[in-house]
Amino acid sequence: MSQSTINKILLYVLIAVCALWLVIPFTMAVLWSLVDPAEPWTADKLLPPVMSTYRWSHMWANSSLKPALINSYILAPSVAVVTLILAAPTAYAFGRIQFPGREVVKLIALLPLVVPGFVTAVFFTSIIFQMGLHASRFGAILFAHSVILMPYAIRILTVSFEQVRQDHIDAARDLGASVIERWKVAYLPALKPGIMAALLIVFIQSIEEFAIAFIVGSPSFVTVPTLLFSTLGQDFVRPNAAVLALILIVPNVIMMLILERLLKSANPSLSSGKG
Amino acid sequence: MTLRKWVTVIALLTPGLGLIIAMIGTVVYMAIAQSFGLYSLLGDSEFSTEFWDKMLGRRAYYKSVKYSLYIGTFSAILSVALAYPLAIWLRKPFKGSLAVGAILKAPLLVPGLVAAFLFINVISYNGILNQFMQWLGLWDEPHRLQNDRNGFGILVLQTWKQMPFALLLLTSAVQGISDDILDAARDLGAGTFARFRKIIAPMTISAMQAALVIIFIGAVADFSFQVIAGPTNRQSLAQFMVFFKDSGRWHDAAVVGVTLMGAALFGSALLAVAARFVLKGGRLK
Amino acid sequence: MLKKLLSTGIAVLATASVAMSGSLEGKSWEEILVEAKAEGELTWFIWYFQDEFRDVAKAFTAETGIKVNIPEGTAAGNNDKLLAEMGRETGDIDVISFGYENVHAWPLAKLFQKIDTVLPDITGRKQDVTGIAGEGYVFAYWGNQTGIAYDPDMVAQADLPQTPEDFAAFWAENPGKFGFNYVKGGSGPSFFHNTLRVLSGIDYFGDAPVEEKLAGLGAGIDFFNEHAENYVITASNIDSANRLSDRELWMVPAWEDHLAGLQNRGEVRKELQYYIPEMGMSGGGNGVAIPQNAPHSAAAIVFIDWLTSADVQTGFNSRFGTAPAHANSDDSKALVSNTQRAFSQAWPSQPFKQNVEDLFVEEVVLNR
């Protein structure tokens, strides 16, 4: 079979799977968000008995929602960029320099990932308080997120640095390119997908992080997870959670499409001229 | 290694790794010390191994460790196993590949907690999946799928959430393999699986290990999925730890916490090495 | 730098010095009122019914001119924040609410300000809830009760189980229709504590040593293991309530106020009914306290004075159906009739309570 036929078949299979994987949960979420408080939607009815947009207007009028959205969507990209900058030198060392103890140190870099949630919540935040960083809540959370999300950036960028082709670097140097030009031509094309991936992952993790953002930020700096956990924690108020989830999807989708476009244009093999 | 090289390396490592060691290292030290009775948050501090002794005598502890390792391993393997074929398929752009890529990565955008509640909704006793199966005639009455004993619900949730992450890493790695090599291999008679095993896998090992390690650690330490959709007859390590912490038993919680950290670190290292071993055809280098 | 971090971090956490910010000791009530009005606002950390309480607090603001901020939060998040802020000179929390079961685990003197000597008149105000003492730091503002919620379509009132044996019979006839939780909420634990108490016959609230009491619970544990196939373990309070509303389960233990709140907001079906079986179910309560490092201590204590007053407690009873925390309040509007309320039991004291729960997990839950 030709490649394009295979592609078509796989595409249809994928669409079928996606119906289960994505469409159904999302449709359920939309339906849940339309449940009117007059009559709860019990599982035996196919559709909610009374539908209205009450939940949407109620949630939108919720005084914390807009500040939470603004805070989270300014915080997360900032965290992504700062983390990337801090992680890059370490990733370079891991990816391109052979030094004794490298594998052990690579493992140590994963430490923030393995520290359990509440340990970070209570102990790390109290260290932040001790260091006096909480004078700016935003700054403190930015710093804290960067530290705990660093392993993602380090790991992803390490993989990218490893993929930079030595012959490209050598060729560029031989042709007399300056350090900056060498970076642009030899390093950057291989790094771009990794940079985009790292930015995306750190962004998403920061958007979802609750413990630190709540302890350091509350009460004046509200983030989206605070609102989400508040709604989903004690009471699992399904309709309100559905509305929140759907509201959250929109900016995420936009970010995703932007990054996907940038990623596509960053295909390293395209830049090397070969398939 | 010359002194100059060491200085360069250390300078490079400081902003990233250095910060991690300074901040998180302190936290980890506090947790370990707490597990031995020191640095008591709310009471008196004195060194003691009694917390470790008591914990090692609890059956619930071993069940927790086994269960968390099981979830971590299978989530990681499933996610990567699903992501590989998809990454290879998406290697060359074709009509609709951008949309496909976006759809596949969509679960990344859904907050974990929301994903769990959507999932519970779908599989609930009188929910849509049960109704569908009954309509098809496969089941006579609703089946209780929620909080299933084997943690399949958790595995599904973890894979749903983590597979796009693996896909992201593997796509960029797979795209870096040039066509010449694959064409040459095909011309020399290598079948699809052989091409995967001998060329694609070894060349993307690093990305695969990164994906395995990060997904494993995340799944071992999972709390929110477990609490909502996990089996009720066993607790994940994170859940077990919170169980102690909520009743004010911080030292016991610290013991479980240190176990969790150890399991995550060493389990992931083991998984990475094992994967390398398997995919490099039985060689470690 | 590392050492400095470590020593400051730990030292301040472990020996949280008394931050004298806004200490209330020694001031007269008039002085405090003036100071409170000057402070002008306070922040109240509470993990449930935040919207309702924002509405409730408007009356306080109208009366005193002091603004009440109620941020979003969760029970665990609020408690973690309280602990993380212990070392700070001035924190963010003015008033914090928590369930009384936390009170046993916390060193009250380290965390909170002693307010019983500062409040003008504490007669009739509840400080001790079901055997747990507030010690002058914590005052109750909310009384609640556990019971069994049931689906009247599936279970007739005449057939409601009243004793453990009745429950066993119900389970045998209707397997898989009764569910309860053992973590994330006190409704399930109330059920198994009371069942264990009745079946084992030991003096549950007595002073015998913990080991001795635990050893006497064998009959109760066997009961649960014997019937393990016929009941379901749910994930939390809300999971039980949702599954009852979804018609998967026919009876679940539930908190009176939680259920009423869910019904009012259209989360669960309004038809669901509630009763307290004769074997008894435990009552509980929530308390408020002022952290040592509260930024607006005067406003906080004026608020607590208002919150725990007889009038406001009567208001809670009629609005939420709770048991008032002031002896002079009117408690006629509760969800449960007075005859049934007679079946209310205390919670066992700590550390026995925790030991029983651990035992239940080891011997019953893990054996499923």
Short mmCIF file of N, CA, C and O in Angstrom, two decimals, chain A residues 232 236, chain B residues 112-120 146-147 154 157 223-232 239, chain C residues 184 235-236 239 243:
data_model
loop_
_atom_site.label_atom_id
_atom_site.label_comp_id
_atom_site.label_asym_id
_atom_site.label_seq_id
_atom_site.Cartn_x
_atom_site.Cartn_y
_atom_site.Cartn_z
N LEU A 232 -13.43 21.93 42.98
CA LEU A 232 -13.43 20.49 42.85
C LEU A 232 -13.05 19.78 44.13
O LEU A 232 -13.23 18.60 44.25
N PHE A 236 -16.75 18.82 44.74
CA PHE A 236 -16.87 18.22 43.41
C PHE A 236 -18.10 18.74 42.70
O PHE A 236 -18.87 17.95 42.15
N GLY B 112 -5.29 18.16 35.18
CA GLY B 112 -5.41 16.78 35.63
C GLY B 112 -6.68 16.50 36.41
O GLY B 112 -7.37 15.50 36.18
N LEU B 113 -7.00 17.40 37.30
CA LEU B 113 -8.17 17.20 38.15
C LEU B 113 -9.44 17.13 37.31
O LEU B 113 -10.34 16.33 37.55
N VAL B 114 -9.51 17.99 36.31
CA VAL B 114 -10.68 18.02 35.45
C VAL B 114 -10.77 16.73 34.66
O VAL B 114 -11.85 16.16 34.49
N ALA B 115 -9.61 16.26 34.19
CA ALA B 115 -9.59 15.01 33.42
C ALA B 115 -10.15 13.89 34.28
O ALA B 115 -10.93 13.06 33.80
N ALA B 116 -9.76 13.86 35.55
CA ALA B 116 -10.23 12.79 36.43
C ALA B 116 -11.74 12.85 36.58
O ALA B 116 -12.42 11.83 36.52
N PHE B 117 -12.28 14.04 36.75
CA PHE B 117 -13.71 14.11 36.97
C PHE B 117 -14.48 13.80 35.69
O PHE B 117 -15.52 13.15 35.73
N LEU B 118 -13.96 14.19 34.54
CA LEU B 118 -14.60 13.83 33.27
C LEU B 118 -14.61 12.31 33.11
O LEU B 118 -15.59 11.72 32.66
N PHE B 119 -13.49 11.70 33.47
CA PHE B 119 -13.37 10.25 33.33
C PHE B 119 -14.38 9.54 34.22
O PHE B 119 -15.07 8.62 33.77
N ILE B 120 -14.46 9.98 35.48
CA ILE B 120 -15.41 9.36 36.40
C ILE B 120 -16.82 9.47 35.86
O ILE B 120 -17.62 8.55 35.94
N GLN B 146 -15.90 2.21 38.46
CA GLN B 146 -15.17 3.24 39.18
C GLN B 146 -14.31 2.62 40.26
O GLN B 146 -14.68 1.59 40.81
N ASN B 147 -13.21 3.22 40.58
CA ASN B 147 -12.33 2.75 41.64
C ASN B 147 -12.03 1.26 41.51
O ASN B 147 -12.10 0.52 42.48
N ILE B 154 -6.76 4.39 36.74
CA ILE B 154 -5.61 5.28 36.89
C ILE B 154 -4.69 5.16 35.68
O ILE B 154 -4.19 6.16 35.15
N LEU B 157 -6.14 7.05 32.82
CA LEU B 157 -6.00 8.49 33.02
C LEU B 157 -4.56 8.95 32.82
O LEU B 157 -4.30 9.95 32.15
N PHE B 223 -1.25 11.78 43.17
CA PHE B 223 -2.18 11.90 44.29
C PHE B 223 -3.60 12.16 43.82
O PHE B 223 -4.53 11.46 44.21
N SER B 224 -3.79 13.17 42.99
CA SER B 224 -5.16 13.59 42.69
C SER B 224 -5.93 12.56 41.89
O SER B 224 -7.11 12.33 42.17
N PHE B 225 -5.30 11.89 40.93
CA PHE B 225 -6.02 10.85 40.18
C PHE B 225 -6.42 9.72 41.11
O PHE B 225 -7.53 9.22 41.08
N GLN B 226 -5.47 9.33 41.94
CA GLN B 226 -5.70 8.20 42.83
C GLN B 226 -6.87 8.47 43.76
O GLN B 226 -7.72 7.61 43.98
N VAL B 227 -6.92 9.68 44.28
CA VAL B 227 -7.94 10.00 45.26
C VAL B 227 -9.33 9.97 44.63
O VAL B 227 -10.31 9.61 45.28
N ILE B 228 -9.40 10.34 43.36
CA ILE B 228 -10.71 10.40 42.72
C ILE B 228 -11.08 9.08 42.08
O ILE B 228 -12.20 8.60 42.23
N ALA B 229 -10.15 8.48 41.35
CA ALA B 229 -10.52 7.34 40.52
C ALA B 229 -9.80 6.06 40.90
O ALA B 229 -9.96 5.06 40.22
N GLY B 230 -8.98 6.09 41.94
CA GLY B 230 -8.16 4.92 42.22
C GLY B 230 -8.89 3.88 43.06
O GLY B 230 -9.95 4.13 43.61
N PRO B 231 -8.29 2.69 43.16
CA PRO B 231 -8.90 1.64 43.96
C PRO B 231 -8.99 2.06 45.41
O PRO B 231 -8.10 2.75 45.92
N THR B 232 -10.06 1.67 46.07
CA THR B 232 -10.23 2.10 47.44
C THR B 232 -9.65 1.11 48.44
O THR B 232 -9.66 1.35 49.62
N GLN B 239 -0.88 9.27 48.60
CA GLN B 239 -2.13 9.25 49.35
C GLN B 239 -1.87 8.78 50.78
O GLN B 239 -2.38 9.34 51.74
N LYS C 184 -11.07 11.10 53.41
CA LYS C 184 -11.64 12.27 52.74
C LYS C 184 -13.07 12.53 53.19
O LYS C 184 -13.99 12.62 52.40
N ALA C 235 -15.01 6.94 47.65
CA ALA C 235 -13.75 7.68 47.72
C ALA C 235 -13.79 8.86 48.68
O ALA C 235 -12.76 9.32 49.14
N SER C 236 -14.98 9.39 48.97
CA SER C 236 -15.04 10.60 49.79
C SER C 236 -16.49 10.89 50.15
O SER C 236 -17.40 10.23 49.68
N ASP C 239 -18.25 11.80 46.96
CA ASP C 239 -18.43 10.66 46.08
C ASP C 239 -19.65 9.85 46.52
O ASP C 239 -20.46 9.44 45.69
N ARG C 243 -22.98 9.41 44.15
CA ARG C 243 -23.41 8.09 43.70
C ARG C 243 -24.81 7.74 44.20
O ARG C 243 -25.53 6.97 43.58
#
